[in-house]
């Protein structure tokens, strides 16, 4: 009889231990689910922050900018509305200037949202300025850039491009990729 009691008792202990493990697993799972829900809620709140909203606004603005420029590039009559360059331009040149603006603005937005560094922006612009049409565009829009707030990213990057263009114009070297000192972050 003692052996039978021990066997029954052993089964009870095993069952209790099994139930304990099961309850422990359920408690751990519930705790993990609670942590997951808390993290999800926190992420949703962070996405609502002013910074996230600013990033979303910049992305939306970039899309709108490209849509408007695309319409003007595709339609010379609409492009006339944007002909505010310092020099008279043909419909073809106007479309080229608008496309140069789209390329530059795309890099400006990429920098603003953190997709590229200031050094990468500099490298892109240094290559872009090898195109004579882009240089013409930059000179033709200098008075427009003068109206940008001095303390803005756009004004600061514009001054950097102005300085780089001056250095490229003055350089006596065919190796344009070494002209100018890339900025440090």
mmCIF file with all atom_site columns, C-alpha atoms in Angstrom:
data_model
loop_
_atom_site.group_PDB
_atom_site.id
_atom_site.type_symbol
_atom_site.label_atom_id
_atom_site.label_alt_id
_atom_site.label_comp_id
_atom_site.label_asym_id
_atom_site.label_entity_id
_atom_site.label_seq_id
_atom_site.pdbx_PDB_ins_code
_atom_site.Cartn_x
_atom_site.Cartn_y
_atom_site.Cartn_z
_atom_site.occupancy
_atom_site.B_iso_or_equiv
_atom_site.pdbx_formal_charge
_atom_site.auth_seq_id
_atom_site.auth_comp_id
_atom_site.auth_asym_id
_atom_site.auth_atom_id
_atom_site.pdbx_PDB_model_num
ATOM 1   C CA . UNK A 1 1   ? 0.000  0.000  0.000   1.00 0.00 ? 1   UNK A CA 1
ATOM 2   C CA . UNK A 1 2   ? 2.809  2.352  0.718   1.00 0.00 ? 2   UNK A CA 1
ATOM 3   C CA . UNK A 1 3   ? 4.069  1.913  -2.823  1.00 0.00 ? 3   UNK A CA 1
ATOM 4   C CA . UNK A 1 4   ? 0.668  2.708  -4.226  1.00 0.00 ? 4   UNK A CA 1
ATOM 5   C CA . UNK A 1 5   ? 0.425  5.881  -2.161  1.00 0.00 ? 5   UNK A CA 1
ATOM 6   C CA . UNK A 1 6   ? 3.901  6.935  -3.301  1.00 0.00 ? 6   UNK A CA 1
ATOM 7   C CA . UNK A 1 7   ? 2.926  6.361  -6.942  1.00 0.00 ? 7   UNK A CA 1
ATOM 8   C CA . UNK A 1 8   ? -0.260 8.364  -6.564  1.00 0.00 ? 8   UNK A CA 1
ATOM 9   C CA . UNK A 1 9   ? 1.580  11.076 -4.702  1.00 0.00 ? 9   UNK A CA 1
ATOM 10  C CA . UNK A 1 10  ? 4.255  11.152 -7.453  1.00 0.00 ? 10  UNK A CA 1
ATOM 11  C CA . UNK A 1 11  ? 1.579  11.585 -10.073 1.00 0.00 ? 11  UNK A CA 1
ATOM 12  C CA . UNK A 1 12  ? 0.037  14.419 -8.086  1.00 0.00 ? 12  UNK A CA 1
ATOM 13  C CA . UNK A 1 13  ? 3.432  16.124 -7.801  1.00 0.00 ? 13  UNK A CA 1
ATOM 14  C CA . UNK A 1 14  ? 4.080  15.656 -11.499 1.00 0.00 ? 14  UNK A CA 1
ATOM 15  C CA . UNK A 1 15  ? 0.630  17.004 -12.349 1.00 0.00 ? 15  UNK A CA 1
ATOM 16  C CA . UNK A 1 16  ? 1.131  19.953 -10.029 1.00 0.00 ? 16  UNK A CA 1
ATOM 17  C CA . UNK A 1 17  ? 4.551  20.622 -11.532 1.00 0.00 ? 17  UNK A CA 1
ATOM 18  C CA . UNK A 1 18  ? 3.076  20.397 -15.031 1.00 0.00 ? 18  UNK A CA 1
ATOM 19  C CA . UNK A 1 19  ? 0.321  22.817 -14.067 1.00 0.00 ? 19  UNK A CA 1
ATOM 20  C CA . UNK A 1 20  ? 2.926  25.125 -12.559 1.00 0.00 ? 20  UNK A CA 1
ATOM 21  C CA . UNK A 1 21  ? 4.940  25.098 -15.776 1.00 0.00 ? 21  UNK A CA 1
ATOM 22  C CA . UNK A 1 22  ? 1.797  25.712 -17.817 1.00 0.00 ? 22  UNK A CA 1
ATOM 23  C CA . UNK A 1 23  ? 0.700  28.597 -15.590 1.00 0.00 ? 23  UNK A CA 1
ATOM 24  C CA . UNK A 1 24  ? 4.233  30.010 -15.733 1.00 0.00 ? 24  UNK A CA 1
ATOM 25  C CA . UNK A 1 25  ? 4.220  29.845 -19.519 1.00 0.00 ? 25  UNK A CA 1
ATOM 26  C CA . UNK A 1 26  ? 0.816  31.518 -19.641 1.00 0.00 ? 26  UNK A CA 1
ATOM 27  C CA . UNK A 1 27  ? 1.956  34.232 -17.240 1.00 0.00 ? 27  UNK A CA 1
ATOM 28  C CA . UNK A 1 28  ? 5.111  34.817 -19.323 1.00 0.00 ? 28  UNK A CA 1
ATOM 29  C CA . UNK A 1 29  ? 3.061  34.962 -22.503 1.00 0.00 ? 29  UNK A CA 1
ATOM 30  C CA . UNK A 1 30  ? 0.621  37.426 -20.931 1.00 0.00 ? 30  UNK A CA 1
ATOM 31  C CA . UNK A 1 31  ? 3.513  39.555 -19.726 1.00 0.00 ? 31  UNK A CA 1
ATOM 32  C CA . UNK A 1 32  ? 5.094  39.524 -23.187 1.00 0.00 ? 32  UNK A CA 1
ATOM 33  C CA . UNK A 1 33  ? 1.773  40.449 -24.755 1.00 0.00 ? 33  UNK A CA 1
ATOM 34  C CA . UNK A 1 34  ? 1.414  43.344 -22.293 1.00 0.00 ? 34  UNK A CA 1
ATOM 35  C CA . UNK A 1 35  ? 4.948  44.588 -23.086 1.00 0.00 ? 35  UNK A CA 1
ATOM 36  C CA . UNK A 1 36  ? 4.222  44.252 -26.801 1.00 0.00 ? 36  UNK A CA 1
ATOM 37  C CA . UNK A 1 37  ? 1.020  46.267 -26.444 1.00 0.00 ? 37  UNK A CA 1
ATOM 38  C CA . UNK A 1 38  ? 2.850  48.939 -24.419 1.00 0.00 ? 38  UNK A CA 1
ATOM 39  C CA . UNK A 1 39  ? 5.564  49.204 -27.082 1.00 0.00 ? 39  UNK A CA 1
ATOM 40  C CA . UNK A 1 40  ? 2.941  49.380 -29.818 1.00 0.00 ? 40  UNK A CA 1
ATOM 41  C CA . UNK A 1 41  ? 1.132  52.175 -27.971 1.00 0.00 ? 41  UNK A CA 1
ATOM 42  C CA . UNK A 1 42  ? 4.395  54.033 -27.407 1.00 0.00 ? 42  UNK A CA 1
ATOM 43  C CA . UNK A 1 43  ? 5.334  53.729 -31.087 1.00 0.00 ? 43  UNK A CA 1
ATOM 44  C CA . UNK A 1 44  ? 1.929  55.038 -32.124 1.00 0.00 ? 44  UNK A CA 1
ATOM 45  C CA . UNK A 1 45  ? 2.402  58.025 -29.783 1.00 0.00 ? 45  UNK A CA 1
ATOM 46  C CA . UNK A 1 46  ? 5.888  58.668 -31.166 1.00 0.00 ? 46  UNK A CA 1
ATOM 47  C CA . UNK A 1 47  ? 4.514  58.640 -34.674 1.00 0.00 ? 47  UNK A CA 1
ATOM 48  C CA . UNK A 1 48  ? 2.201  61.432 -33.610 1.00 0.00 ? 48  UNK A CA 1
ATOM 49  C CA . UNK A 1 49  ? 5.034  63.640 -32.330 1.00 0.00 ? 49  UNK A CA 1
ATOM 50  C CA . UNK A 1 50  ? 5.805  66.972 -33.970 1.00 0.00 ? 50  UNK A CA 1
ATOM 51  C CA . UNK A 1 51  ? 9.038  65.530 -35.424 1.00 0.00 ? 51  UNK A CA 1
ATOM 52  C CA . UNK A 1 52  ? 7.208  62.679 -37.129 1.00 0.00 ? 52  UNK A CA 1
ATOM 53  C CA . UNK A 1 53  ? 4.574  65.109 -38.332 1.00 0.00 ? 53  UNK A CA 1
ATOM 54  C CA . UNK A 1 54  ? 7.297  67.390 -39.724 1.00 0.00 ? 54  UNK A CA 1
ATOM 55  C CA . UNK A 1 55  ? 8.832  64.457 -41.596 1.00 0.00 ? 55  UNK A CA 1
ATOM 56  C CA . UNK A 1 56  ? 5.434  63.503 -42.999 1.00 0.00 ? 56  UNK A CA 1
ATOM 57  C CA . UNK A 1 57  ? 4.831  67.117 -44.016 1.00 0.00 ? 57  UNK A CA 1
ATOM 58  C CA . UNK A 1 58  ? 8.208  67.284 -45.780 1.00 0.00 ? 58  UNK A CA 1
ATOM 59  C CA . UNK A 1 59  ? 7.478  64.067 -47.665 1.00 0.00 ? 59  UNK A CA 1
ATOM 60  C CA . UNK A 1 60  ? 4.064  65.368 -48.679 1.00 0.00 ? 60  UNK A CA 1
ATOM 61  C CA . UNK A 1 61  ? 5.557  68.686 -49.772 1.00 0.00 ? 61  UNK A CA 1
ATOM 62  C CA . UNK A 1 62  ? 8.201  66.930 -51.857 1.00 0.00 ? 62  UNK A CA 1
ATOM 63  C CA . UNK A 1 63  ? 5.540  64.867 -53.634 1.00 0.00 ? 63  UNK A CA 1
ATOM 64  C CA . UNK A 1 64  ? 3.504  67.999 -54.355 1.00 0.00 ? 64  UNK A CA 1
ATOM 65  C CA . UNK A 1 65  ? 6.613  69.869 -55.549 1.00 0.00 ? 65  UNK A CA 1
ATOM 66  C CA . UNK A 1 66  ? 7.445  67.070 -57.976 1.00 0.00 ? 66  UNK A CA 1
ATOM 67  C CA . UNK A 1 67  ? 3.851  66.859 -59.249 1.00 0.00 ? 67  UNK A CA 1
ATOM 68  C CA . UNK A 1 68  ? 3.769  70.587 -59.955 1.00 0.00 ? 68  UNK A CA 1
ATOM 69  C CA . UNK A 1 69  ? 7.182  70.584 -61.633 1.00 0.00 ? 69  UNK A CA 1
ATOM 70  C CA . UNK A 1 70  ? 6.233  67.536 -63.697 1.00 0.00 ? 70  UNK A CA 1
ATOM 71  C CA . UNK A 1 71  ? 3.169  69.328 -64.997 1.00 0.00 ? 71  UNK A CA 1
ATOM 72  C CA . UNK A 1 72  ? 5.239  72.375 -65.878 1.00 0.00 ? 72  UNK A CA 1
ATOM 73  C CA . UNK A 1 73  ? 7.967  70.308 -67.533 1.00 0.00 ? 73  UNK A CA 1
ATOM 74  C CA . UNK A 1 74  ? 5.374  68.428 -69.608 1.00 0.00 ? 74  UNK A CA 1
ATOM 75  C CA . UNK A 1 75  ? 3.419  71.539 -70.572 1.00 0.00 ? 75  UNK A CA 1
ATOM 76  C CA . UNK A 1 76  ? 5.343  74.606 -71.844 1.00 0.00 ? 76  UNK A CA 1
ATOM 77  C CA . UNK A 1 77  ? 2.291  76.818 -71.285 1.00 0.00 ? 77  UNK A CA 1
ATOM 78  C CA . UNK A 1 78  ? 2.293  75.960 -67.579 1.00 0.00 ? 78  UNK A CA 1
ATOM 79  C CA . UNK A 1 79  ? 6.060  76.310 -67.409 1.00 0.00 ? 79  UNK A CA 1
ATOM 80  C CA . UNK A 1 80  ? 5.708  79.969 -68.430 1.00 0.00 ? 80  UNK A CA 1
ATOM 81  C CA . UNK A 1 81  ? 4.185  80.605 -65.009 1.00 0.00 ? 81  UNK A CA 1
ATOM 82  C CA . UNK A 1 82  ? 7.440  79.457 -63.421 1.00 0.00 ? 82  UNK A CA 1
ATOM 83  C CA . UNK A 1 83  ? 9.672  81.471 -65.736 1.00 0.00 ? 83  UNK A CA 1
ATOM 84  C CA . UNK A 1 84  ? 11.121 83.720 -63.058 1.00 0.00 ? 84  UNK A CA 1
ATOM 85  C CA . UNK A 1 85  ? 14.727 83.226 -64.028 1.00 0.00 ? 85  UNK A CA 1
ATOM 86  C CA . UNK A 1 86  ? 17.175 86.114 -64.331 1.00 0.00 ? 86  UNK A CA 1
ATOM 87  C CA . UNK A 1 87  ? 17.723 85.512 -68.041 1.00 0.00 ? 87  UNK A CA 1
ATOM 88  C CA . UNK A 1 88  ? 15.186 84.915 -70.794 1.00 0.00 ? 88  UNK A CA 1
ATOM 89  C CA . UNK A 1 89  ? 14.850 81.223 -71.555 1.00 0.00 ? 89  UNK A CA 1
ATOM 90  C CA . UNK A 1 90  ? 13.401 79.113 -74.327 1.00 0.00 ? 90  UNK A CA 1
ATOM 91  C CA . UNK A 1 91  ? 10.713 76.555 -73.507 1.00 0.00 ? 91  UNK A CA 1
ATOM 92  C CA . UNK A 1 92  ? 13.349 73.808 -73.711 1.00 0.00 ? 92  UNK A CA 1
ATOM 93  C CA . UNK A 1 93  ? 15.768 75.631 -71.408 1.00 0.00 ? 93  UNK A CA 1
ATOM 94  C CA . UNK A 1 94  ? 12.937 76.436 -69.003 1.00 0.00 ? 94  UNK A CA 1
ATOM 95  C CA . UNK A 1 95  ? 12.031 72.754 -68.768 1.00 0.00 ? 95  UNK A CA 1
ATOM 96  C CA . UNK A 1 96  ? 15.700 71.929 -68.176 1.00 0.00 ? 96  UNK A CA 1
ATOM 97  C CA . UNK A 1 97  ? 15.904 74.531 -65.403 1.00 0.00 ? 97  UNK A CA 1
ATOM 98  C CA . UNK A 1 98  ? 12.783 73.109 -63.801 1.00 0.00 ? 98  UNK A CA 1
ATOM 99  C CA . UNK A 1 99  ? 14.263 69.634 -63.920 1.00 0.00 ? 99  UNK A CA 1
ATOM 100 C CA . UNK A 1 100 ? 17.523 70.931 -62.407 1.00 0.00 ? 100 UNK A CA 1
ATOM 101 C CA . UNK A 1 101 ? 15.402 72.458 -59.659 1.00 0.00 ? 101 UNK A CA 1
ATOM 102 C CA . UNK A 1 102 ? 13.667 69.105 -59.104 1.00 0.00 ? 102 UNK A CA 1
ATOM 103 C CA . UNK A 1 103 ? 17.013 67.291 -58.835 1.00 0.00 ? 103 UNK A CA 1
ATOM 104 C CA . UNK A 1 104 ? 18.418 69.832 -56.393 1.00 0.00 ? 104 UNK A CA 1
ATOM 105 C CA . UNK A 1 105 ? 15.250 69.982 -54.311 1.00 0.00 ? 105 UNK A CA 1
ATOM 106 C CA . UNK A 1 106 ? 15.097 66.201 -54.119 1.00 0.00 ? 106 UNK A CA 1
ATOM 107 C CA . UNK A 1 107 ? 18.581 66.149 -52.585 1.00 0.00 ? 107 UNK A CA 1
ATOM 108 C CA . UNK A 1 108 ? 17.660 69.006 -50.258 1.00 0.00 ? 108 UNK A CA 1
ATOM 109 C CA . UNK A 1 109 ? 14.650 67.049 -48.974 1.00 0.00 ? 109 UNK A CA 1
ATOM 110 C CA . UNK A 1 110 ? 16.742 63.873 -48.702 1.00 0.00 ? 110 UNK A CA 1
ATOM 111 C CA . UNK A 1 111 ? 19.163 65.778 -46.486 1.00 0.00 ? 111 UNK A CA 1
ATOM 112 C CA . UNK A 1 112 ? 16.398 67.323 -44.397 1.00 0.00 ? 112 UNK A CA 1
ATOM 113 C CA . UNK A 1 113 ? 14.796 63.987 -43.581 1.00 0.00 ? 113 UNK A CA 1
ATOM 114 C CA . UNK A 1 114 ? 18.138 62.356 -42.858 1.00 0.00 ? 114 UNK A CA 1
ATOM 115 C CA . UNK A 1 115 ? 18.344 60.032 -45.857 1.00 0.00 ? 115 UNK A CA 1
ATOM 116 C CA . UNK A 1 116 ? 21.722 61.474 -46.843 1.00 0.00 ? 116 UNK A CA 1
ATOM 117 C CA . UNK A 1 117 ? 24.477 63.247 -44.946 1.00 0.00 ? 117 UNK A CA 1
ATOM 118 C CA . UNK A 1 118 ? 25.727 66.753 -45.629 1.00 0.00 ? 118 UNK A CA 1
ATOM 119 C CA . UNK A 1 119 ? 28.840 65.205 -47.197 1.00 0.00 ? 119 UNK A CA 1
ATOM 120 C CA . UNK A 1 120 ? 26.700 63.069 -49.525 1.00 0.00 ? 120 UNK A CA 1
ATOM 121 C CA . UNK A 1 121 ? 24.680 66.147 -50.463 1.00 0.00 ? 121 UNK A CA 1
ATOM 122 C CA . UNK A 1 122 ? 27.938 67.975 -51.243 1.00 0.00 ? 122 UNK A CA 1
ATOM 123 C CA . UNK A 1 123 ? 29.191 65.096 -53.406 1.00 0.00 ? 123 UNK A CA 1
ATOM 124 C CA . UNK A 1 124 ? 25.947 64.916 -55.356 1.00 0.00 ? 124 UNK A CA 1
ATOM 125 C CA . UNK A 1 125 ? 25.906 68.650 -55.999 1.00 0.00 ? 125 UNK A CA 1
ATOM 126 C CA . UNK A 1 126 ? 29.589 68.681 -56.987 1.00 0.00 ? 126 UNK A CA 1
ATOM 127 C CA . UNK A 1 127 ? 28.757 66.110 -59.679 1.00 0.00 ? 127 UNK A CA 1
ATOM 128 C CA . UNK A 1 128 ? 25.570 67.893 -60.706 1.00 0.00 ? 128 UNK A CA 1
ATOM 129 C CA . UNK A 1 129 ? 27.457 71.167 -61.193 1.00 0.00 ? 129 UNK A CA 1
ATOM 130 C CA . UNK A 1 130 ? 29.534 69.551 -63.925 1.00 0.00 ? 130 UNK A CA 1
ATOM 131 C CA . UNK A 1 131 ? 26.555 70.046 -66.204 1.00 0.00 ? 131 UNK A CA 1
ATOM 132 C CA . UNK A 1 132 ? 26.606 73.513 -67.847 1.00 0.00 ? 132 UNK A CA 1
ATOM 133 C CA . UNK A 1 133 ? 22.805 73.732 -67.827 1.00 0.00 ? 133 UNK A CA 1
ATOM 134 C CA . UNK A 1 134 ? 22.723 73.149 -64.070 1.00 0.00 ? 134 UNK A CA 1
ATOM 135 C CA . UNK A 1 135 ? 25.327 75.899 -63.626 1.00 0.00 ? 135 UNK A CA 1
ATOM 136 C CA . UNK A 1 136 ? 23.216 78.252 -65.754 1.00 0.00 ? 136 UNK A CA 1
ATOM 137 C CA . UNK A 1 137 ? 20.186 77.343 -63.655 1.00 0.00 ? 137 UNK A CA 1
ATOM 138 C CA . UNK A 1 138 ? 22.084 78.050 -60.437 1.00 0.00 ? 138 UNK A CA 1
ATOM 139 C CA . UNK A 1 139 ? 23.196 81.472 -61.646 1.00 0.00 ? 139 UNK A CA 1
ATOM 140 C CA . UNK A 1 140 ? 19.731 82.252 -63.047 1.00 0.00 ? 140 UNK A CA 1
ATOM 141 C CA . UNK A 1 141 ? 18.106 81.600 -59.660 1.00 0.00 ? 141 UNK A CA 1
ATOM 142 C CA . UNK A 1 142 ? 20.564 83.399 -57.369 1.00 0.00 ? 142 UNK A CA 1
ATOM 143 C CA . UNK A 1 143 ? 18.188 86.264 -56.622 1.00 0.00 ? 143 UNK A CA 1
ATOM 144 C CA . UNK A 1 144 ? 15.439 83.831 -55.661 1.00 0.00 ? 144 UNK A CA 1
ATOM 145 C CA . UNK A 1 145 ? 17.744 82.144 -53.159 1.00 0.00 ? 145 UNK A CA 1
ATOM 146 C CA . UNK A 1 146 ? 18.557 85.537 -51.648 1.00 0.00 ? 146 UNK A CA 1
ATOM 147 C CA . UNK A 1 147 ? 14.998 85.645 -50.260 1.00 0.00 ? 147 UNK A CA 1
ATOM 148 C CA . UNK A 1 148 ? 15.403 82.458 -48.217 1.00 0.00 ? 148 UNK A CA 1
ATOM 149 C CA . UNK A 1 149 ? 15.770 82.927 -44.451 1.00 0.00 ? 149 UNK A CA 1
ATOM 150 C CA . UNK A 1 150 ? 19.495 83.064 -43.636 1.00 0.00 ? 150 UNK A CA 1
ATOM 151 C CA . UNK A 1 151 ? 19.259 80.597 -40.761 1.00 0.00 ? 151 UNK A CA 1
ATOM 152 C CA . UNK A 1 152 ? 17.426 77.866 -42.720 1.00 0.00 ? 152 UNK A CA 1
ATOM 153 C CA . UNK A 1 153 ? 18.936 74.593 -43.933 1.00 0.00 ? 153 UNK A CA 1
ATOM 154 C CA . UNK A 1 154 ? 18.139 75.606 -47.473 1.00 0.00 ? 154 UNK A CA 1
ATOM 155 C CA . UNK A 1 155 ? 20.029 78.901 -47.204 1.00 0.00 ? 155 UNK A CA 1
ATOM 156 C CA . UNK A 1 156 ? 23.005 77.244 -45.553 1.00 0.00 ? 156 UNK A CA 1
ATOM 157 C CA . UNK A 1 157 ? 23.197 74.531 -48.210 1.00 0.00 ? 157 UNK A CA 1
ATOM 158 C CA . UNK A 1 158 ? 22.698 77.139 -50.932 1.00 0.00 ? 158 UNK A CA 1
ATOM 159 C CA . UNK A 1 159 ? 25.693 79.114 -49.632 1.00 0.00 ? 159 UNK A CA 1
ATOM 160 C CA . UNK A 1 160 ? 27.685 75.890 -49.597 1.00 0.00 ? 160 UNK A CA 1
ATOM 161 C CA . UNK A 1 161 ? 26.756 75.296 -53.259 1.00 0.00 ? 161 UNK A CA 1
ATOM 162 C CA . UNK A 1 162 ? 27.619 78.919 -54.137 1.00 0.00 ? 162 UNK A CA 1
ATOM 163 C CA . UNK A 1 163 ? 31.044 78.475 -52.561 1.00 0.00 ? 163 UNK A CA 1
ATOM 164 C CA . UNK A 1 164 ? 31.590 75.148 -54.296 1.00 0.00 ? 164 UNK A CA 1
ATOM 165 C CA . UNK A 1 165 ? 30.587 76.599 -57.667 1.00 0.00 ? 165 UNK A CA 1
ATOM 166 C CA . UNK A 1 166 ? 33.019 79.483 -57.167 1.00 0.00 ? 166 UNK A CA 1
ATOM 167 C CA . UNK A 1 167 ? 35.789 77.005 -56.363 1.00 0.00 ? 167 UNK A CA 1
ATOM 168 C CA . UNK A 1 168 ? 34.940 74.897 -59.406 1.00 0.00 ? 168 UNK A CA 1
ATOM 169 C CA . UNK A 1 169 ? 34.994 77.990 -61.639 1.00 0.00 ? 169 UNK A CA 1
ATOM 170 C CA . UNK A 1 170 ? 38.396 79.031 -60.249 1.00 0.00 ? 170 UNK A CA 1
ATOM 171 C CA . UNK A 1 171 ? 39.964 75.560 -60.263 1.00 0.00 ? 171 UNK A CA 1
ATOM 172 C CA . UNK A 1 172 ? 42.726 74.843 -62.748 1.00 0.00 ? 172 UNK A CA 1
ATOM 173 C CA . UNK A 1 173 ? 42.254 71.124 -62.488 1.00 0.00 ? 173 UNK A CA 1
ATOM 174 C CA . UNK A 1 174 ? 40.404 68.640 -64.651 1.00 0.00 ? 174 UNK A CA 1
ATOM 175 C CA . UNK A 1 175 ? 39.757 66.457 -61.611 1.00 0.00 ? 175 UNK A CA 1
ATOM 176 C CA . UNK A 1 176 ? 36.547 68.174 -60.487 1.00 0.00 ? 176 UNK A CA 1
ATOM 177 C CA . UNK A 1 177 ? 35.844 65.485 -57.891 1.00 0.00 ? 177 UNK A CA 1
ATOM 178 C CA . UNK A 1 178 ? 38.694 66.825 -55.717 1.00 0.00 ? 178 UNK A CA 1
ATOM 179 C CA . UNK A 1 179 ? 37.572 70.453 -55.815 1.00 0.00 ? 179 UNK A CA 1
ATOM 180 C CA . UNK A 1 180 ? 36.057 71.811 -52.614 1.00 0.00 ? 180 UNK A CA 1
ATOM 181 C CA . UNK A 1 181 ? 36.258 70.595 -49.081 1.00 0.00 ? 181 UNK A CA 1
ATOM 182 C CA . UNK A 1 182 ? 33.383 68.296 -48.146 1.00 0.00 ? 182 UNK A CA 1
ATOM 183 C CA . UNK A 1 183 ? 31.658 69.601 -45.038 1.00 0.00 ? 183 UNK A CA 1
ATOM 184 C CA . UNK A 1 184 ? 31.922 67.853 -41.734 1.00 0.00 ? 184 UNK A CA 1
ATOM 185 C CA . UNK A 1 185 ? 28.758 67.059 -39.856 1.00 0.00 ? 185 UNK A CA 1
#
